[in-house]
């Protein structure tokens, strides 16, 4: 759901007031049954989905019915029959995703390489119907449905599943559009016993996550976004600075979204998986991928990397590279995303084979080797963001050429970069960057102090209230679209 | 999953110590680092443990304990301390060498000298 859209909160309120009023009265008259809560949650989720996108809703409902019926059937079969049903469901789910997300890319870029006339004719005919924009949430709920099929197939106890619980598992409104990509073992039991639990503890916890998420999105991400420019490619300082700003933005944008989802769910008594764990405190790319978009990384680990790897350990590095390249491709049907995934896969292999002797050397020769590890990791992530943010391949190549050209780092270029940000806008950027860096520093301090969670300090009662006040005061006038809605 | 108190019984404490000792040695061997530099409370990625190493070590751990373990063990329990406690308290494994190794592992990595290992920045600053 688009939490920066006023319509979302309005529909939520319009539904909640009559529903919870009726619930309260019925409860006081002893007429309310616990299962009505699950019905109410399903109605709320579906209504919010319809409000977000009617055309996507039609696809979503068809997929939910299809998946539920097939999983229900699969759980009543044994052996090859169950396996065949699971395979058919997964193939169809992935085919639907591929159609909406990749068909144009495949025809224009893959077939187009061999047969340029086919590609030109395809473009001239107006591309495939319905494939011009990806239906919201398709990538996320498809992955969740696929994991549900696999986990159900593998489970030892073939317990029947109820349609309402399955509907609530997939359509639960805080996470349906952009994750976290929940697993059967973590969310489904909560849906089976779902009750609205507006306890003081849940509301307090939920409020703190909401404060954190809203601050990250509306103050940090949205105030940084207007300063990011893709146009400049000849000034190395500007290219680096834009990549740095984008690196901050994408974290605050997507983690902010995830924390709002976490907070909303927690207010109702549902615990979602923490999708980000202070990724910019990482001291290696390995660590970064255990902290960044955790549920997606775990999905690729469990359903791509581990099955590929199996017992063939000698091919493991190749499979690791393939998994990361696929993960890049999941983000979007464009070469820059494939390059971004491949770049991270490559970095992991470099770290595996060259990183250990290098870090051993650094550890022996330098005073604070961990600071060097962190700086190298963060710089690698910023560099990777160049691929992620730039979907114009020619301009991307120009930027890469600039970054390896020594005279592109001239003092005059540095001066030109600084002079881009002056006046009120320069002050606004400076204030936002101070807040952003302070925010990241708090994550580092939480690790340093060995707090239970990396966000403990930022979620402490007074800081949570301060962040909410700052959000009201400093939220950007123009909210930018959530980046991950495009995927 | 919530962990139970690992120190509830002397035998389970020995089992945790034995597994910790085995993991320290195995990880040191796998990563080519000095076992003395490994702290059991430090995330293993800080020593350069990657996905391939994680799966490999769990495979070897399965052979050693003669038990079926989740390949994602070192993701779900990213420190030696947490993984060992999970194995003993939740999975209920008891290494055969418990009795003999319990004394050996009292020299342990928690007492390791603070070298310039991969993950010691915060320890250095905080003085822990």
XYZ file of C-alpha atoms in Angstrom:
615
model
C 0.000 0.000 0.000
C 1.128 3.489 -0.713
C 1.575 4.982 2.742
C 2.373 8.390 1.286
C -0.975 8.490 -0.499
C -3.652 10.323 1.445
C -6.245 7.976 -0.082
C -4.767 4.999 1.775
C -5.191 6.574 5.215
C -8.616 7.955 4.292
C -9.984 4.547 3.201
C -8.410 2.937 6.259
C -10.198 5.445 8.482
C -13.499 5.165 6.604
C -13.459 1.410 7.042
C -12.160 1.355 10.596
C -14.667 3.748 12.214
C -17.862 1.797 11.366
C -16.193 -1.617 11.621
C -14.670 -1.106 15.046
C -17.803 0.677 16.302
C -19.912 -2.340 15.355
C -17.283 -4.629 16.843
C -17.262 -2.708 20.101
C -21.071 -2.733 20.422
C -21.345 -6.397 19.423
C -18.641 -7.318 21.914
C -20.392 -5.497 24.717
C -23.593 -7.392 23.839
C -21.637 -10.634 23.675
C -22.578 -11.108 20.022
C -19.097 -10.902 18.508
C -17.240 -14.037 17.534
C -13.460 -14.100 17.324
C -13.439 -15.264 13.717
C -15.187 -12.013 12.666
C -11.845 -10.293 13.247
C -10.270 -12.343 10.459
C -13.204 -11.505 8.161
C -12.796 -7.823 9.016
C -9.068 -7.934 8.302
C -9.665 -9.598 4.912
C -12.302 -6.998 4.017
C -9.969 -4.180 5.070
C -7.046 -5.570 3.037
C -9.110 -6.155 -0.101
C -10.780 -2.759 0.100
C -7.398 -1.045 0.373
C -6.079 -3.095 -2.547
C -9.060 -2.126 -4.742
C -8.494 1.485 -3.779
C -4.815 1.204 -4.780
C -5.384 -0.391 -8.202
C -8.536 -1.980 -9.606
C -6.868 -3.641 -12.596
C -4.177 -5.190 -10.362
C -6.865 -6.315 -7.953
C -8.466 -8.486 -10.645
C -5.148 -10.255 -11.330
C -4.479 -10.566 -7.609
C -7.823 -12.205 -6.839
C -7.468 -14.665 -9.741
C -3.997 -15.633 -8.502
C -5.147 -16.048 -4.900
C -8.039 -18.333 -5.887
C -5.845 -20.363 -8.237
C -3.055 -20.771 -5.670
C -5.377 -21.641 -2.826
C -7.266 -24.294 -4.797
C -4.045 -25.846 -6.071
C -2.352 -25.892 -2.644
C -5.537 -27.334 -1.113
C -5.451 -30.081 -3.766
C -1.694 -30.629 -3.395
C -2.019 -31.187 0.349
C -4.380 -34.078 -0.367
C -1.991 -35.815 -2.727
C 1.175 -37.804 -2.151
C 4.405 -38.421 -4.045
C 4.739 -37.412 -7.675
C 1.193 -36.046 -7.853
C 1.868 -33.495 -5.107
C 5.180 -32.623 -6.767
C 3.514 -32.186 -10.170
C 0.854 -29.873 -8.714
C 3.493 -27.805 -6.913
C 5.513 -27.532 -10.138
C 2.493 -26.445 -12.172
C 1.560 -23.737 -9.643
C 5.095 -22.378 -9.486
C 5.470 -22.363 -13.271
C 2.166 -20.526 -13.738
C 2.916 -18.003 -10.967
C 6.337 -17.255 -12.403
C 4.900 -17.128 -15.957
C 2.372 -14.478 -14.900
C 5.153 -12.458 -13.278
C 7.361 -12.907 -16.343
C 4.596 -11.817 -18.693
C 3.873 -8.535 -16.934
C 7.430 -7.757 -15.969
C 9.759 -9.214 -18.569
C 7.940 -9.862 -21.851
C 8.849 -6.509 -23.414
C 12.444 -6.734 -22.232
C 12.733 -10.272 -23.550
C 11.366 -9.480 -26.996
C 13.123 -6.131 -27.405
C 16.499 -7.055 -25.937
C 16.961 -10.807 -26.146
C 15.048 -11.778 -29.298
C 15.841 -8.342 -30.707
C 19.568 -9.133 -30.633
C 19.099 -12.033 -33.021
C 16.129 -10.703 -34.990
C 16.047 -6.877 -34.931
C 12.999 -6.782 -37.233
C 10.917 -8.758 -34.690
C 11.851 -6.281 -31.981
C 10.998 -3.254 -34.171
C 7.661 -4.777 -35.179
C 6.914 -5.512 -31.509
C 7.560 -1.918 -30.487
C 5.577 -0.611 -33.483
C 2.589 -2.767 -32.508
C 2.485 -1.212 -29.048
C 4.043 -4.012 -26.960
C 2.139 -6.756 -25.096
C -1.270 -5.910 -23.630
C -1.080 -4.994 -19.954
C 2.704 -5.094 -19.835
C 3.402 -1.363 -19.983
C 3.257 -1.026 -16.179
C 3.834 -3.747 -13.589
C 0.715 -4.367 -11.451
C 1.504 -3.096 -7.926
C 2.799 -5.779 -5.609
C 2.965 -8.512 -8.263
C 6.664 -9.283 -7.677
C 6.224 -9.428 -3.915
C 3.054 -11.482 -3.604
C 4.178 -13.865 -6.365
C 7.318 -14.658 -4.340
C 5.216 -15.125 -1.240
C 2.814 -17.460 -3.039
C 5.681 -19.499 -4.507
C 7.330 -19.861 -1.096
C 3.983 -20.928 0.380
C 3.650 -23.685 -2.228
C 7.202 -24.945 -1.623
C 6.930 -24.798 2.163
C 3.545 -26.556 2.103
C 4.913 -29.241 -0.210
C 7.948 -29.813 2.019
C 6.103 -29.714 5.345
C 5.895 -33.026 7.161
C 2.446 -32.372 8.597
C 0.034 -31.825 5.714
C -2.386 -29.764 7.727
C -5.340 -28.399 5.699
C -5.399 -24.634 5.250
C -8.472 -22.434 5.466
C -9.276 -20.092 2.587
C -9.721 -17.085 4.873
C -6.356 -17.651 6.562
C -4.646 -17.976 3.186
C -6.357 -14.816 1.935
C -5.190 -12.926 5.013
C -1.678 -14.351 4.729
C -1.203 -13.071 1.174
C -3.339 -9.937 1.190
C -2.451 -8.583 4.662
C -2.449 -4.919 3.702
C 0.705 -3.590 5.411
C 2.959 -5.928 3.418
C 1.115 -7.005 0.245
C 2.502 -4.383 -2.138
C 6.157 -4.079 -1.186
C 6.900 -6.704 1.425
C 8.356 -7.854 3.755
C 8.072 -11.133 1.823
C 6.748 -13.255 4.655
C 7.100 -17.013 4.967
C 4.490 -19.560 5.857
C 6.196 -20.445 9.144
C 6.285 -16.871 10.405
C 3.038 -15.237 9.263
C 0.560 -18.024 8.541
C 0.184 -19.209 12.184
C -0.516 -15.591 13.148
C -3.275 -15.449 10.544
C -4.749 -18.755 11.676
C -5.292 -17.328 15.143
C -5.800 -13.724 14.095
C -7.523 -11.338 16.485
C -7.179 -7.567 16.620
C -4.989 -7.075 19.680
C -4.885 -3.353 20.348
C -2.973 -3.733 23.605
C -0.934 -0.943 25.119
C 2.281 -2.830 24.378
C 1.388 -3.444 20.719
C 0.289 0.149 20.169
C 3.449 1.479 21.810
C 5.727 -0.818 19.775
C 3.765 -0.076 16.606
C 3.918 3.655 17.198
C 7.701 3.561 17.571
C 8.172 1.672 14.314
C 5.742 4.035 12.605
C 7.634 7.092 13.886
C 10.892 5.675 12.647
C 9.521 4.686 9.249
C 7.652 7.931 8.633
C 10.737 9.969 9.554
C 12.970 7.923 7.254
C 10.573 8.209 4.341
C 9.079 11.702 4.578
C 11.965 13.632 6.107
C 15.112 11.885 4.931
C 14.273 10.105 1.663
C 11.827 12.665 0.303
C 14.035 15.652 1.126
C 17.064 14.041 -0.515
C 15.245 12.949 -3.693
C 14.961 16.391 -5.401
C 18.751 16.822 -5.271
C 19.523 13.609 -7.139
C 20.355 14.240 -10.760
C 21.023 11.594 -13.377
C 22.037 14.038 -16.101
C 25.613 14.914 -15.135
C 28.197 12.403 -16.347
C 31.423 14.348 -16.987
C 32.203 15.571 -13.476
C 33.447 12.719 -11.281
C 32.654 14.546 -8.024
C 29.052 15.120 -9.081
C 28.655 11.526 -10.245
C 29.910 10.243 -6.877
C 27.819 12.724 -4.932
C 24.633 11.783 -6.780
C 25.351 8.100 -6.225
C 25.912 8.845 -2.525
C 22.595 10.709 -2.289
C 20.828 7.873 -4.070
C 22.416 5.357 -1.681
C 20.945 7.260 1.249
C 17.617 7.735 -0.459
C 17.025 4.117 -1.391
C 17.702 2.955 2.163
C 15.544 5.578 3.850
C 12.810 5.096 1.269
C 12.502 1.326 1.362
C 13.457 0.715 4.992
C 11.089 3.556 5.917
C 8.299 1.805 4.027
C 9.130 -1.521 5.680
C 9.090 0.014 9.166
C 5.723 1.681 8.570
C 4.418 -1.736 7.475
C 5.951 -3.292 10.584
C 4.407 -0.608 12.806
C 0.914 -0.886 11.301
C 0.991 -4.665 11.629
C 2.259 -4.459 15.200
C -0.568 -2.092 16.194
C -2.950 -4.910 15.227
C -0.849 -7.486 17.081
C 0.890 -9.017 14.045
C 4.677 -9.337 13.934
C 6.301 -8.933 10.528
C 9.916 -9.760 9.739
C 12.476 -6.986 10.079
C 13.435 -6.281 6.473
C 16.417 -3.988 7.126
C 18.984 -4.280 9.900
C 21.173 -1.165 9.635
C 22.790 -2.248 6.339
C 25.162 0.730 6.149
C 26.979 -0.387 9.294
C 28.262 -3.453 7.414
C 31.961 -4.190 7.326
C 31.753 -6.533 4.342
C 29.463 -7.199 1.391
C 28.539 -10.542 2.992
C 27.338 -8.702 6.025
C 25.575 -6.098 3.881
C 23.447 -8.784 2.245
C 22.408 -10.114 5.621
C 21.181 -6.665 6.563
C 19.689 -5.347 3.295
C 16.173 -6.385 2.168
C 16.483 -9.439 4.398
C 13.292 -11.198 3.295
C 14.212 -11.015 -0.392
C 17.780 -12.194 0.299
C 16.418 -15.094 2.342
C 13.982 -15.970 -0.432
C 16.763 -16.178 -3.010
C 18.934 -18.085 -0.550
C 16.280 -20.697 0.205
C 14.598 -21.123 -3.175
C 17.455 -20.444 -5.599
C 20.929 -20.667 -4.063
C 20.550 -23.629 -1.694
C 18.595 -25.839 -4.165
C 21.124 -24.978 -6.916
C 24.053 -25.666 -4.645
C 22.740 -28.974 -3.287
C 25.701 -31.191 -2.631
C 27.758 -29.823 -5.529
C 29.980 -27.555 -3.513
C 32.550 -27.172 -6.248
C 30.103 -25.115 -8.325
C 28.935 -23.041 -5.349
C 30.765 -19.825 -6.356
C 29.154 -19.951 -9.794
C 25.715 -20.504 -8.242
C 26.291 -17.616 -5.872
C 27.033 -15.362 -8.834
C 23.951 -16.629 -10.711
C 21.738 -16.066 -7.664
C 22.831 -12.457 -7.302
C 22.448 -11.775 -11.003
C 18.911 -13.189 -10.849
C 18.225 -11.098 -7.794
C 19.275 -8.032 -9.795
C 16.964 -9.063 -12.627
C 14.085 -9.391 -10.153
C 14.436 -5.678 -9.437
C 13.623 -4.742 -12.996
C 13.641 -5.782 -16.604
C 16.641 -3.707 -17.629
C 20.345 -4.246 -18.181
C 21.339 -1.911 -15.360
C 19.608 -4.151 -12.780
C 21.240 -7.263 -14.217
C 24.598 -5.462 -14.022
C 23.880 -4.386 -10.458
C 23.115 -7.965 -9.384
C 26.147 -9.328 -11.233
C 28.323 -6.614 -9.662
C 27.315 -7.711 -6.155
C 27.808 -11.386 -7.048
C 31.248 -10.494 -8.382
C 32.096 -8.522 -5.221
C 31.210 -11.535 -3.064
C 33.527 -13.722 -5.104
C 36.324 -11.143 -4.945
C 35.872 -10.991 -1.198
C 35.948 -14.774 -0.972
C 39.154 -15.235 -2.928
C 41.083 -11.981 -2.494
C 39.412 -10.341 0.484
C 40.759 -12.549 3.241
C 44.472 -12.091 2.517
C 43.817 -8.384 1.927
C 42.026 -7.931 5.242
C 44.711 -9.961 7.009
C 47.286 -7.535 5.595
C 45.171 -4.514 6.565
C 44.606 -5.999 10.027
C 48.335 -6.286 10.613
C 49.402 -2.934 9.166
C 46.667 -0.484 10.103
C 45.453 0.946 13.385
C 41.685 0.668 12.756
C 41.218 -2.052 10.139
C 37.489 -2.247 10.801
C 37.053 1.363 9.787
C 38.799 0.550 6.509
C 36.519 -2.492 6.073
C 33.457 -0.343 6.652
C 34.650 2.445 4.325
C 35.458 -0.021 1.530
C 32.109 -1.742 1.927
C 30.148 1.498 1.936
C 32.060 2.832 -1.086
C 31.354 -0.438 -2.940
C 27.657 -0.084 -2.173
C 27.627 3.545 -3.351
C 29.402 2.524 -6.559
C 26.839 -0.270 -7.052
C 24.048 2.282 -6.768
C 25.337 3.857 -9.990
C 24.071 0.744 -11.802
C 20.851 0.684 -9.860
C 19.886 4.324 -10.442
C 20.880 4.636 -14.094
C 18.728 2.867 -16.687
C 20.287 4.716 -19.619
C 23.082 2.328 -20.612
C 25.043 4.870 -22.701
C 25.048 7.390 -19.888
C 26.024 4.685 -17.406
C 29.060 3.818 -19.530
C 29.988 7.519 -19.737
C 29.774 7.831 -15.960
C 31.973 4.779 -15.463
C 34.522 6.250 -17.894
C 34.457 9.511 -15.954
C 35.079 7.752 -12.650
C 38.274 6.146 -13.953
C 39.543 9.357 -15.563
C 41.989 11.097 -13.178
C 41.445 14.637 -14.513
C 37.679 14.307 -13.979
C 38.566 14.820 -10.300
C 40.007 18.304 -10.861
C 39.594 21.028 -8.186
C 37.484 23.059 -10.616
C 35.093 20.134 -10.985
C 34.927 19.900 -7.186
C 34.125 23.599 -7.001
C 31.419 23.171 -9.674
C 29.847 20.353 -7.654
C 29.804 22.402 -4.460
C 28.372 25.420 -6.244
C 25.433 23.349 -7.465
C 24.031 23.526 -3.954
C 23.703 27.091 -2.723
C 21.080 29.320 -1.179
C 18.084 27.875 0.609
C 18.191 24.589 -1.241
C 21.820 24.115 -0.186
C 20.855 24.725 3.452
C 17.933 22.281 3.135
C 20.236 19.611 1.737
C 22.843 20.271 4.432
C 20.234 19.952 7.216
C 18.867 16.740 5.683
C 22.349 15.266 5.356
C 23.183 16.145 8.964
C 20.000 14.356 10.072
C 20.717 11.394 7.789
C 24.299 10.994 8.958
C 23.195 11.430 12.582
C 20.631 8.695 11.986
C 23.254 6.322 10.585
C 25.576 7.180 13.467
C 22.880 6.138 15.942
C 22.783 2.726 14.280
C 26.568 2.423 14.678
C 26.326 3.460 18.334
C 23.620 0.833 18.977
C 25.996 -1.842 17.652
C 28.893 -0.394 19.595
C 26.816 -0.479 22.804
C 25.684 -4.026 21.954
C 22.007 -3.097 22.104
C 19.547 -5.877 21.423
C 18.516 -4.283 18.122
C 20.326 -1.854 15.829
C 17.302 0.461 16.040
C 16.959 0.399 19.826
C 18.256 3.928 20.304
C 16.173 5.356 17.470
C 13.091 3.632 18.854
C 13.573 4.696 22.465
C 10.468 6.555 23.741
C 11.804 10.109 23.626
C 13.616 9.756 20.342
C 10.512 8.168 18.754
C 8.446 11.173 19.832
C 11.123 13.562 18.613
C 11.226 11.812 15.241
C 7.460 12.127 14.916
C 7.649 15.848 15.746
C 10.453 16.291 13.210
C 8.351 14.462 10.624
C 5.488 16.905 11.142
C 7.872 19.860 10.950
C 10.247 18.792 8.190
C 8.330 16.380 5.927
C 8.852 17.174 2.259
C 6.003 19.040 0.568
C 6.121 16.696 -2.394
C 6.382 13.036 -1.386
C 8.336 11.047 -3.936
C 7.075 7.655 -5.133
C 8.342 4.627 -3.251
C 11.219 3.199 -5.272
C 10.304 -0.424 -4.693
C 6.776 0.031 -6.037
C 8.378 -0.124 -9.486
C 9.636 -3.641 -8.861
C 12.663 -18.627 18.264
C 13.385 -17.843 21.879
C 16.432 -19.411 23.408
C 16.274 -21.119 26.713
C 18.815 -20.550 29.423
C 21.899 -22.437 28.373
C 23.212 -22.678 31.887
C 20.235 -24.486 33.293
C 22.030 -27.833 33.506
C 25.723 -28.649 33.780
C 25.502 -31.261 31.005
C 23.868 -28.881 28.538
C 26.449 -26.257 29.469
C 29.195 -28.736 28.608
C 27.490 -29.559 25.324
C 27.241 -25.861 24.437
C 30.928 -25.384 25.265
C 31.923 -28.406 23.199
C 29.995 -27.204 20.157
C 31.405 -23.723 20.582
C 34.930 -25.114 20.669
C 34.303 -27.230 17.572
C 32.789 -24.278 15.685
C 35.674 -21.983 16.617
C 38.230 -24.480 15.325
C 36.266 -25.325 12.200
C 35.605 -21.703 11.277
C 39.240 -20.799 11.921
C 40.269 -23.645 9.601
C 37.715 -22.743 6.939
C 38.641 -19.053 6.896
C 42.355 -19.523 7.464
C 42.450 -17.348 10.585
C 43.792 -17.816 14.103
C 41.198 -19.475 16.369
C 42.313 -17.211 19.204
C 41.000 -14.166 17.345
C 37.445 -15.497 17.115
C 34.957 -14.190 19.655
C 31.870 -16.313 20.069
C 29.612 -13.286 20.475
C 30.731 -11.606 17.238
C 28.655 -12.037 14.035
C 30.509 -14.535 11.861
C 30.317 -12.320 8.782
C 32.764 -10.046 10.617
C 35.373 -12.770 10.126
C 34.562 -13.063 6.418
C 32.198 -16.025 6.580
C 30.130 -16.111 3.381
C 27.130 -18.127 2.179
C 29.249 -20.952 0.794
C 31.238 -21.268 4.035
C 28.038 -21.205 6.072
C 26.496 -24.105 4.165
C 29.793 -26.035 4.177
C 30.264 -25.684 7.930
C 26.674 -26.746 8.644
C 27.258 -29.815 6.451
C 30.360 -30.706 8.474
C 28.511 -30.008 11.705
C 25.782 -32.430 10.605
C 28.402 -35.132 10.043
C 30.046 -34.460 13.394
C 26.800 -34.400 15.385
C 25.131 -37.050 13.253
C 22.000 -34.903 13.124
C 19.965 -33.227 10.411
C 20.329 -29.460 10.679
C 18.832 -26.536 8.754
C 21.343 -25.291 6.136
C 20.395 -21.759 7.191
C 21.585 -22.326 10.779
C 24.359 -19.713 10.611
C 21.996 -17.127 9.093
C 19.321 -17.655 11.709
C 21.875 -17.802 14.543
C 24.723 -15.644 13.278
C 27.126 -15.986 16.208
C 28.843 -19.087 17.568
C 27.211 -18.499 20.944
C 23.663 -18.321 19.536
C 24.133 -21.253 17.158
C 25.513 -23.501 19.916
C 22.764 -22.592 22.345
C 20.139 -23.237 19.693
C 21.609 -26.634 18.853
C 21.687 -27.796 22.463
C 18.573 -26.129 23.865
C 16.220 -26.235 20.878
C 17.408 -29.103 18.694
C 18.608 -31.116 21.667
C 21.878 -32.380 20.190
C 24.602 -33.694 22.485
C 28.052 -34.131 20.990
C 29.702 -37.447 21.781
C 32.882 -35.649 22.851
C 31.128 -33.555 25.484
C 32.779 -35.158 28.440
C 36.312 -35.079 27.072
C 36.216 -31.696 25.407
C 34.452 -29.794 28.138
C 37.698 -29.218 29.960
C 39.603 -28.224 26.815
C 37.212 -25.485 25.828
C 37.547 -23.675 29.120
C 40.504 -21.882 27.571
C 38.183 -20.365 25.244
C 37.763 -17.855 22.630
C 35.828 -15.440 24.881
C 39.128 -14.878 26.601
C 40.863 -14.363 23.295
C 43.326 -11.491 23.110
C 42.002 -8.451 21.302
C 43.870 -8.627 18.043
C 43.170 -6.599 14.991
C 40.541 -9.047 13.816
C 37.907 -8.163 11.289
C 35.242 -7.347 13.744
C 36.950 -5.650 16.616
C 36.313 -1.977 15.916
C 33.414 -1.693 18.292
C 35.164 -3.805 20.876
C 38.155 -1.535 20.668
C 36.155 1.651 20.990
C 33.904 0.310 23.699
C 36.724 -1.398 25.494
C 34.762 -4.644 25.711
